[in-house]
Structures are given as C-alpha cells and as structure tokens.
Amino acid sequence: MKLRKGSQDATGLRFGIVVAKFNKFVTSKLLSSCVEGLTSHGVKADDIEVVRVPGAFEIPLVARAMARTKQFNAVICLGAVIRGDTPHFDYISAEASRGIGQAALDADVPMIFGVLTTHTIAQAIERAEPTKFNRGGEAAKSAIEMATVMRLLRVDEETPVSVKRTTSAKKRAPRKPKA
Ligand code: INI
C-alpha cells in the first residue's frame, strides 16, 4: 500500500486569496489570520496575491480566473454570509459554495472554501476570531495541505508507470553473476 499525504511545509508555494468586502468587519479578520497562517508556514509575502470582490456571490468567477493563470498552487476563498430576514442568504451561500467547487474542478487547482455561513453576526465574529475558531488560519492550513498533496500527485501524473518501473529497475543493485 502506498500512502500519499500533504504536509505543512509551504516553502516555495504561491497562493491566491479572493476576499469579499461584504461584512468586512468579519472578512478582514479572516484575511489577516489567513495571511498570518500562510507566512508562519514559510510562504513569502510576495508569493501571496489578494483580490477583493464585492460579496461572496462574486468569489467563484474571480477564483477561477486566478486559478486559470496557473500562477498559484491553491486559491483561498474568504467571505461571510450572515442570515438576514429574507431568503437572500440561501441564494448567496448556495451559489458561493457551488461556484467555488465548480471553479476548482474547471481550473484543476485546489480551492479552499473559507466562506462563513452563519445564522448570526456573533457566530461569524467568533469564527473569524484567531483566538477562537480561527477559520482564516484553518483555510491557510487546508490550502497548504491541498497544494502539497496535489504537487505529489502531479509528479506522478507526469511520470508514466513504465518510466517509474525502468528507473526503479536501474536503481536495483546488479545481481551477482552465477558461479
Ligand atoms: N454578500 C456576502 O458576502 N455576504 C452576505 O451576507 C450578503 N448578504 O447577506 O446580502 C452578501 N450579499 C451581496 C452579494 O454577495 C453580491 O455581492 C451582490 O448580490 C451583488 O451581486
């Protein structure tokens, strides 16, 4: 059995972040703890690119555009959709989650769903708070894990099994000639 897994060593990786301006009092905290999470794992500030969008509804298109540049090992999507008195919440949150998932598959680049969907403002605040749920920091960790695991798989994808077999056969110690 072969076990493949990602790591938290983010050295040399590049990340895109799409962050919604709507509910900025929450999303600015998600952004700062996400950036802190990335840099504390070895990502250089120059290797992080942030794009702001009006609201969570606009995240998928921009996330897909960033991913399609192939400049990023993962794209992190940050937003906060908070339930109000109308069904608006349901439309925005459903489209953000569906769109981000679809964008990742279309672009073939990992995307992280760091969009809070909460019943109350208080729930959103405590989820963004670094000393509580720290969802921004969690998004950073998930992005690093996905970027590193995809890198492992892509090396495999580019190396056909026949080449691997030939290489490992060459590495094997030569057999001793029969006496
Ligand atoms: N956008 C959010 O990111 N969060 C919300 O809670 C929200 N609510 O509740 O309305 C919201 N609406 C704006 C939406 O994302 C779009 O920006 C807007 O509809 C323009 O397309």
PDB file of C-alpha atoms and ligand atoms in Angstrom, residues 20 22-23 54-58 80-82 88 92, ligand 1:
ATOM      1  CA  ALA A  20     -15.368  39.530  -0.170  1.00  0.00           C
ATOM      2  CA  PHE A  22     -19.362  42.450   2.237  1.00  0.00           C
ATOM      3  CA  ASN A  23     -19.311  42.078   6.054  1.00  0.00           C
ATOM      4  CA  PRO A  54     -17.924  42.972  -3.645  1.00  0.00           C
ATOM      5  CA  GLY A  55     -19.551  39.937  -1.996  1.00  0.00           C
ATOM      6  CA  ALA A  56     -19.467  36.154  -1.685  1.00  0.00           C
ATOM      7  CA  PHE A  57     -21.546  35.800  -4.841  1.00  0.00           C
ATOM      8  CA  GLU A  58     -18.667  37.232  -6.908  1.00  0.00           C
ATOM      9  CA  ALA A  80     -19.041  35.873   5.370  1.00  0.00           C
ATOM     10  CA  VAL A  81     -22.674  35.248   4.535  1.00  0.00           C
ATOM     11  CA  ILE A  82     -24.883  36.058   7.510  1.00  0.00           C
ATOM     12  CA  HIS A  88     -31.193  36.160   0.223  1.00  0.00           C
ATOM     13  CA  ILE A  92     -25.761  33.733  -1.904  1.00  0.00           C
TER      14      ILE A  92
HETATM   15  N1  INI B   1     -22.652  39.063   0.332  1.00  0.00           N
HETATM   16  C1  INI B   1     -21.915  38.481   1.288  1.00  0.00           C
HETATM   17  O1  INI B   1     -20.709  38.220   1.072  1.00  0.00           O
HETATM   18  N2  INI B   1     -22.466  38.185   2.493  1.00  0.00           N
HETATM   19  C2  INI B   1     -23.767  38.438   2.773  1.00  0.00           C
HETATM   20  O2  INI B   1     -24.223  38.164   3.919  1.00  0.00           O
HETATM   21  C3  INI B   1     -24.569  39.035   1.770  1.00  0.00           C
HETATM   22  N3  INI B   1     -25.960  39.352   2.041  1.00  0.00           N
HETATM   23  O3  INI B   1     -26.480  38.933   3.071  1.00  0.00           O
HETATM   24  O4  INI B   1     -26.625  40.002   1.247  1.00  0.00           O
HETATM   25  C4  INI B   1     -23.966  39.349   0.514  1.00  0.00           C
HETATM   26  N4  INI B   1     -24.660  39.935  -0.463  1.00  0.00           N
HETATM   27  C5  INI B   1     -24.035  40.535  -1.622  1.00  0.00           C
HETATM   28  C6  INI B   1     -23.765  39.542  -2.735  1.00  0.00           C
HETATM   29  O5  INI B   1     -22.725  38.663  -2.391  1.00  0.00           O
HETATM   30  C7  INI B   1     -23.379  40.260  -4.035  1.00  0.00           C
HETATM   31  O6  INI B   1     -22.210  41.000  -3.840  1.00  0.00           O
HETATM   32  C8  INI B   1     -24.484  41.178  -4.550  1.00  0.00           C
HETATM   33  O7  INI B   1     -25.716  40.485  -4.641  1.00  0.00           O
HETATM   34  C9  INI B   1     -24.108  41.718  -5.961  1.00  0.00           C
HETATM   35  O8  INI B   1     -24.007  40.657  -6.903  1.00  0.00           O
END
